[in-house]
CSV table of C-alpha atoms and ligand atoms in Angstrom, one decimal:
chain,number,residue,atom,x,y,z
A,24,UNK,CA,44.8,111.7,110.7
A,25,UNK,CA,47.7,109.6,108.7
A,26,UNK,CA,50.8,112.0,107.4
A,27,UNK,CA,49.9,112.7,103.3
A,28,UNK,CA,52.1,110.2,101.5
A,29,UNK,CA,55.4,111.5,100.4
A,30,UNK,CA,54.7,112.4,96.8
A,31,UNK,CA,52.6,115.0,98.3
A,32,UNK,CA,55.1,116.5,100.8
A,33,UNK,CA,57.3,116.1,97.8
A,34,UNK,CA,55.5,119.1,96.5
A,35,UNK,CA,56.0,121.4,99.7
A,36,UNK,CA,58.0,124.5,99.0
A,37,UNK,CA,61.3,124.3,100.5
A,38,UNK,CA,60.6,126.7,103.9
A,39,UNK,CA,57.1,124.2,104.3
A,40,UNK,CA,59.4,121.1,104.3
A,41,UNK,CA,61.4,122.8,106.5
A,42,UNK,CA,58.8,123.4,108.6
A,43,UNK,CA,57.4,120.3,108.8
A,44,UNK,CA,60.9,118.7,110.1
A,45,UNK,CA,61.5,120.6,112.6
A,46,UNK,CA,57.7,120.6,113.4
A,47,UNK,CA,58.5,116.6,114.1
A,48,UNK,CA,61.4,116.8,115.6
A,49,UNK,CA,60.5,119.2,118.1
A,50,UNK,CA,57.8,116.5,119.8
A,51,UNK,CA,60.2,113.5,119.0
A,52,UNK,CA,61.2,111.2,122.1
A,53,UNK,CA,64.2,109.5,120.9
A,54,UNK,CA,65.9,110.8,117.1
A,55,UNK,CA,68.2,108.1,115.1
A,56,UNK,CA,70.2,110.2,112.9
A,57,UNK,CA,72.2,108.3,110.0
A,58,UNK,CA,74.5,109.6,107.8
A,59,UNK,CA,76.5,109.3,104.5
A,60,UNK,CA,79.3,110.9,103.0
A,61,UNK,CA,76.8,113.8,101.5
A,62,UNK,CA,76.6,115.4,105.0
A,63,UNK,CA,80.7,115.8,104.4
A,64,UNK,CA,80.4,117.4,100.9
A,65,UNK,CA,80.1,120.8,101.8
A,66,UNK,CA,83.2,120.3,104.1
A,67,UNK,CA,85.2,119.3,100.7
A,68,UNK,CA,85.4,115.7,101.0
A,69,UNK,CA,84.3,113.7,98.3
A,70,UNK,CA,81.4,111.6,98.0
A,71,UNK,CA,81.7,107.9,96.6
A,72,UNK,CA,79.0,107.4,94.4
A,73,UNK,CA,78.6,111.7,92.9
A,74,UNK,CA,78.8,111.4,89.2
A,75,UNK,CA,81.3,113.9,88.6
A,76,UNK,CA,83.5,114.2,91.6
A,77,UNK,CA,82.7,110.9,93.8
A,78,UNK,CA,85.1,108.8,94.6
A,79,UNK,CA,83.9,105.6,92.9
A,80,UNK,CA,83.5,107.6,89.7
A,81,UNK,CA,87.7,108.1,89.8
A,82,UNK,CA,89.0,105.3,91.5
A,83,UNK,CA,87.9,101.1,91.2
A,84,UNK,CA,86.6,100.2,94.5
A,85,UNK,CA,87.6,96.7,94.3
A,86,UNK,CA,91.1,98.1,93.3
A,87,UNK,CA,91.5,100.1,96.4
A,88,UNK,CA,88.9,99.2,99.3
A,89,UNK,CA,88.7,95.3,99.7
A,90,UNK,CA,91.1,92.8,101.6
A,91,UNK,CA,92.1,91.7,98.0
A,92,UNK,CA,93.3,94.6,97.1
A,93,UNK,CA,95.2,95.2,100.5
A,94,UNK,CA,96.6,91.1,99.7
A,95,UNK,CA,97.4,92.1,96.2
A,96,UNK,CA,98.8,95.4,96.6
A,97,UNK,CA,99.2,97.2,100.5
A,98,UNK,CA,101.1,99.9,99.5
A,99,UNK,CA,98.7,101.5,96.6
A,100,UNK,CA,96.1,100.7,99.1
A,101,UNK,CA,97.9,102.3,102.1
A,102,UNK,CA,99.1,105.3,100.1
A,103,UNK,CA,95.2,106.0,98.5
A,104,UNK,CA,94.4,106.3,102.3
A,105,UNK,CA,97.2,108.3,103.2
A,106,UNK,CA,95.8,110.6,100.4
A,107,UNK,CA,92.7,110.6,101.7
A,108,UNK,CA,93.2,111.2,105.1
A,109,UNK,CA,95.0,114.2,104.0
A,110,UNK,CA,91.8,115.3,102.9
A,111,UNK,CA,89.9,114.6,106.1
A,112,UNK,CA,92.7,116.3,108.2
A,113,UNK,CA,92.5,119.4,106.0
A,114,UNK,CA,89.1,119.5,106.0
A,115,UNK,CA,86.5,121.4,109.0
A,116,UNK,CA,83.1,120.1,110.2
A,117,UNK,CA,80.7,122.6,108.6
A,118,UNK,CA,77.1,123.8,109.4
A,119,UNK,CA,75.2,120.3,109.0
A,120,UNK,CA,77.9,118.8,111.6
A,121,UNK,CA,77.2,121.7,114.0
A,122,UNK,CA,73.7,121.3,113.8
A,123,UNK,CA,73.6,117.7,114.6
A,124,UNK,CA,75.2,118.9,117.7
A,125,UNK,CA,73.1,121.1,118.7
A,126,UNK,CA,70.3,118.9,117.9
A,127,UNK,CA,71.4,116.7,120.4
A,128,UNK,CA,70.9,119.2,122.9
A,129,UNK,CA,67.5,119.5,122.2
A,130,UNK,CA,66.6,115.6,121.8
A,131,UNK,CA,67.8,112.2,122.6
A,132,UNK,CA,69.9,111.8,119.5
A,133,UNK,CA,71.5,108.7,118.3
A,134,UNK,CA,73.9,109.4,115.6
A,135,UNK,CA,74.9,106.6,113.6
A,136,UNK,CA,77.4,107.2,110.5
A,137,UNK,CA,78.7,105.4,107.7
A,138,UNK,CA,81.4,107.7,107.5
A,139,UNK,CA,85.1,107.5,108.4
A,140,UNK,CA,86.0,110.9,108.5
A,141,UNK,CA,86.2,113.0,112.5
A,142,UNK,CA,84.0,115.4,111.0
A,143,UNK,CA,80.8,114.6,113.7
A,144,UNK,CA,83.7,114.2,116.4
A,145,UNK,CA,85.7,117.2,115.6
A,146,UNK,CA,81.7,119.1,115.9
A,147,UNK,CA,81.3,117.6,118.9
A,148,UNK,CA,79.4,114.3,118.4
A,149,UNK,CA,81.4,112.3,120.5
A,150,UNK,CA,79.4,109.7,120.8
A,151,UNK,CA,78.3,109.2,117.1
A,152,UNK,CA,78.4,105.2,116.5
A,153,UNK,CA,80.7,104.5,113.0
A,154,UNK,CA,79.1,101.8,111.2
A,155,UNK,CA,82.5,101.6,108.6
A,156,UNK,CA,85.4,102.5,111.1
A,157,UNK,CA,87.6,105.2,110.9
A,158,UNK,CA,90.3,106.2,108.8
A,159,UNK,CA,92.4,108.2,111.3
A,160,UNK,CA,92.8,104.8,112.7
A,161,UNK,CA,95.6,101.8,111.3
A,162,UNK,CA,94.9,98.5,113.1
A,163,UNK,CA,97.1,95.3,112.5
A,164,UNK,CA,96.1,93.1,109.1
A,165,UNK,CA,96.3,90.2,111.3
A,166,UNK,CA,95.1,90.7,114.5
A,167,UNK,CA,92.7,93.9,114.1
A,168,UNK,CA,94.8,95.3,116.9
A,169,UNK,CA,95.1,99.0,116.5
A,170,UNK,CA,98.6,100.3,115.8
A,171,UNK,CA,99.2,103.9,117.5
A,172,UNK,CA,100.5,106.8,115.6
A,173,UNK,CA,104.0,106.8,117.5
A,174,UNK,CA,104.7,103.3,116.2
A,175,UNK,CA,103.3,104.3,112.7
A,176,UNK,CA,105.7,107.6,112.4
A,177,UNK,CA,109.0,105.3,113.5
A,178,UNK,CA,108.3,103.2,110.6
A,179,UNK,CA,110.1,103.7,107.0
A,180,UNK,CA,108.0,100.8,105.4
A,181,UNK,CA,104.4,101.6,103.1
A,182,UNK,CA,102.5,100.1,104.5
A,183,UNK,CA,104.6,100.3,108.1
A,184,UNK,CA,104.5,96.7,109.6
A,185,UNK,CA,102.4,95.7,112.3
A,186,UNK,CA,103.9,95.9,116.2
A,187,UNK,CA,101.8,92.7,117.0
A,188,UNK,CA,102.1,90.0,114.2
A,189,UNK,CA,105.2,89.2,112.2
A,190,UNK,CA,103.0,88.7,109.2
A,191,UNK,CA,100.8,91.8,110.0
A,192,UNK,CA,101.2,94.8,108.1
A,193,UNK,CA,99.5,98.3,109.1
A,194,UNK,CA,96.1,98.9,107.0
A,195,UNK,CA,93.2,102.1,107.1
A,196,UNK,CA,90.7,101.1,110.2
A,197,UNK,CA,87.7,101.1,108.0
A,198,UNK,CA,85.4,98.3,106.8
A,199,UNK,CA,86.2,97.2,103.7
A,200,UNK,CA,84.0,95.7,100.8
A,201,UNK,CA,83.0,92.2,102.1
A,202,UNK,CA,84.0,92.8,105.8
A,203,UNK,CA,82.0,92.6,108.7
A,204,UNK,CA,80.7,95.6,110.5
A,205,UNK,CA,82.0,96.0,114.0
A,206,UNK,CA,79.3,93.8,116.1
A,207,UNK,CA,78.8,96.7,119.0
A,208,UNK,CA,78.2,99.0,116.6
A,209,UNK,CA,75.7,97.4,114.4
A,210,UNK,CA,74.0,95.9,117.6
A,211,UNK,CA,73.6,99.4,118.7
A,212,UNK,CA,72.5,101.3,115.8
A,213,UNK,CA,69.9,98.6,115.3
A,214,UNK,CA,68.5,98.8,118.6
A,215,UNK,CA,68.1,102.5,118.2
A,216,UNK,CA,66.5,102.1,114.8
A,217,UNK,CA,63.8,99.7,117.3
A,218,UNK,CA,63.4,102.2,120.1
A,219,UNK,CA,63.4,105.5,118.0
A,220,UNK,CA,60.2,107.5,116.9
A,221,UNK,CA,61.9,109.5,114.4
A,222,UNK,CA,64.2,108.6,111.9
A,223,UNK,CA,66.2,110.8,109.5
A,224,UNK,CA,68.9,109.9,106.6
A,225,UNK,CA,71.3,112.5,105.4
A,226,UNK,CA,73.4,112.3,102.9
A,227,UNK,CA,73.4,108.7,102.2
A,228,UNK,CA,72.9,107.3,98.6
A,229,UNK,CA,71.5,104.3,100.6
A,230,UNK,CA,72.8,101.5,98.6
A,231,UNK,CA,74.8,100.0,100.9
A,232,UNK,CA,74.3,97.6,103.8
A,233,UNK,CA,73.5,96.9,106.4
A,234,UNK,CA,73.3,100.7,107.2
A,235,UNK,CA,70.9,101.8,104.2
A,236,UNK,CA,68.4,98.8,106.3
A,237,UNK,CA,67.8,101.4,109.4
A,238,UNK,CA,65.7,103.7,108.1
A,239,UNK,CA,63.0,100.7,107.1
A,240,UNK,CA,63.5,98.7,110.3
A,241,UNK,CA,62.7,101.9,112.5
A,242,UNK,CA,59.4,102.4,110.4
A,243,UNK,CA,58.5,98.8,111.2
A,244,UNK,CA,58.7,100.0,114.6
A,245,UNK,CA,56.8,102.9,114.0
A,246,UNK,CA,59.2,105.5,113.7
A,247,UNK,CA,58.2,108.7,111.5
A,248,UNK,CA,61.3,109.0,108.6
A,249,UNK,CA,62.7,111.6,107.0
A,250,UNK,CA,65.5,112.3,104.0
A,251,UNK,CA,67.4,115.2,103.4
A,252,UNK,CA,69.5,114.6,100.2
A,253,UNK,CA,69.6,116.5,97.1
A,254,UNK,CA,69.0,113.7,95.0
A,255,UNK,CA,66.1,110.9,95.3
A,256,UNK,CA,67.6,107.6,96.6
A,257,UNK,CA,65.9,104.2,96.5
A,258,UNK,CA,64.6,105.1,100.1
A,259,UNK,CA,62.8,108.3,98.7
A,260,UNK,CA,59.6,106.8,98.0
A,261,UNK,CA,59.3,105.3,101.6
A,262,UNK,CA,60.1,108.4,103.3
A,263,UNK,CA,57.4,110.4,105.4
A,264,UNK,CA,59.2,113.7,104.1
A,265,UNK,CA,61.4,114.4,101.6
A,266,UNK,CA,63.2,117.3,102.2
A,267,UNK,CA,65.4,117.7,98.5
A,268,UNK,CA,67.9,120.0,100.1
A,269,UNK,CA,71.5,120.5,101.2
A,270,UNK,CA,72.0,118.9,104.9
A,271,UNK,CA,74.4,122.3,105.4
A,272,UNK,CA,71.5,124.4,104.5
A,273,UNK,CA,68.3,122.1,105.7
A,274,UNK,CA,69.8,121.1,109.1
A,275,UNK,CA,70.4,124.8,110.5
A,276,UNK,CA,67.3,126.2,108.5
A,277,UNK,CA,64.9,123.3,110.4
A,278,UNK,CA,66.8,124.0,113.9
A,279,UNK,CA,66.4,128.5,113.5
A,280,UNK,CA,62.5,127.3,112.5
A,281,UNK,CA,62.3,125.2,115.6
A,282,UNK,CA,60.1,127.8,118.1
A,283,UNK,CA,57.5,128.6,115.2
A,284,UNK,CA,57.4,124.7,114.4
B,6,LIG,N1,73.7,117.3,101.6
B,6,LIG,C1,73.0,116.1,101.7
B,6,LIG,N2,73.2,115.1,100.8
B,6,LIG,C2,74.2,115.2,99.9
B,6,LIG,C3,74.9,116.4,99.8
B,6,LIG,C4,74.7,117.5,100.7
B,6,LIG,N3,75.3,118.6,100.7
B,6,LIG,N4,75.8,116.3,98.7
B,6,LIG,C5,75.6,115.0,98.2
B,6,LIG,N5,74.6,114.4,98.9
B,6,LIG,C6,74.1,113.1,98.7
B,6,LIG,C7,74.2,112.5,97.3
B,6,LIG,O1,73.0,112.9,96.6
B,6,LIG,C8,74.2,111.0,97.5
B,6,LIG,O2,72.9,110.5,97.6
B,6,LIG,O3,74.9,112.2,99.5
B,6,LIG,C9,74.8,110.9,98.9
B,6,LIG,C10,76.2,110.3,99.0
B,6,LIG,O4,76.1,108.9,98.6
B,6,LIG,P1,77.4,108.0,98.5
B,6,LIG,O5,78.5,108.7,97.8
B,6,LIG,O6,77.0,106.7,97.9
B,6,LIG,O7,77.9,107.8,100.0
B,6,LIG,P2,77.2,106.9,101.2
B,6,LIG,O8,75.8,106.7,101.0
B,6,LIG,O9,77.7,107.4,102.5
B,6,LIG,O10,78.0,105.5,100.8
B,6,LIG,C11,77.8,104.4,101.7
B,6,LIG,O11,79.5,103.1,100.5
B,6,LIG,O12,81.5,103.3,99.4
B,6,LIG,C12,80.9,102.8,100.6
B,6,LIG,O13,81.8,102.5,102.7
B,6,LIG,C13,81.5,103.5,101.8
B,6,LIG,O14,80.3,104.4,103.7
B,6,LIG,C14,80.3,104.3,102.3
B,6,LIG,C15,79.1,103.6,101.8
């Protein structure tokens, strides 16, 4: 018997949603787990593409995250960075990070993130792949090489200059608008999205990629997918379950229903 389509899961109650994740999860083999900067919402960090609050909605993203931008002006760039890593630093992984973790200790998890806060590595998901590089990280403009913090605190200039290119100035390890993922990571996440028989999104708007293309290339490998995120996204109609909830509040709810599943 085929799963009902997702407009009618659409209308189960919140605890039958619930249900019905952790219900799959429980006989899954292998679980690709991919998330957006919705799953670090309830931790304070802002989203990008939120209405009110995201990022996008207060700041130009071709002003501030692009190698123009770094070309036209580093130190606005570097400083916008600074601020928000700040933010990250300040910040703690809350109860959707946690119960990734624990997750993980249930299945074989593969956590792949679009995120470049140390939220899922501060909860313990060491091994959680980062699609879009990490801004606790400064690598060289030139070379890519990463510059360590030592190096980075001796320097007066914003942004610091780079310790392995005379041209090379320090800049955020992230991927930028028009950049390249990291190869090993993309290589990875895709082959998980291949091999997996469950698939969930959190907290992604899934508009960008190619990270918003895992979900759809593990369903044409049969996996069973799954969205928890408050708001439809353009993957909502595709999903096996929709579960319109919190990832702080859906995660630990699907994990404490996990015997009765
Ligand atoms: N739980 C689950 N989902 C949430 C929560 C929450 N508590 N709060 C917000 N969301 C959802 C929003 O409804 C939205 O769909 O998280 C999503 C966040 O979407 P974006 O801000 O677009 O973030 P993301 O999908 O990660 O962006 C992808 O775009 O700007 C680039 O490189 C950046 O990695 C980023 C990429």
């Amino acid at each position: 018997m085929s799963a009902p389509p997702a407009a009618v899961h659409a209308k189960l109650g919140r605890m039958d949603a619930i249900h019905a994740l952790a219900a799959r999860l429980r006989r899954a083999r292998h679980i690709l787990v991919l998330t957006g900067a919705g799953i670090s919402a309830e931790s304070g960090i802002a989203t990008f593409r939120d209405t009110q609050d995201g990022l996008w909605a207060r700041f130009r993203p071709e002003d501030l995250a692009t190698p123009e931008a770094f070309r036209r002006d580093p130190a606005l760039v570097w400083r916008w960075y600074a601020w928000r890593r700040e933010q990250v630093a300040a910040a703690q992984p809350n109860a959707a990070h946690r119960a990734l973790v624990e997750l993980a200790q249930r299945r074989p998890v593969t956590l792949v993130t679009q995120n470049v806060d140390d939220l899922h590595q501060r909860a313990g998901s060491t091994d959680a792949i980062c699609l879009h590089g990490s801004i606790m990280r400064s690598i060289c403009s030139v070379t890519r090489l990463e510059i360590g913090a030592d190096w980075l605190a001796a320097q007066t200039g914003e942004p610091p200059r780079s310790p392995h290119h005379a041209d090379g100035l320090a800049r955020p390890g992230v991927v930028w608008f028009g950049e390249n993922l990291p190869a090993d990571a993309l290589d990875r996440a895709n082959a998980a999205a291949r091999d997996c028989d469950a698939v969930l999104a959190i907290g992604t708007s899934a508009l960008v990629y190619p990270a918003a293309g895992l979900p759809a290339l593990a369903q044409r490998h049969g996996a069973w997918f799954a969205e928890i995120n408050p708001q439809p996204t353009p993957l909502t109609p595709t999903a096996d379950l929709v579960v319109a909830q919190a990832a702080g509040l859906a995660l630990p709810a699907a994990l404490a229903a996990w015997e009765d599943a």
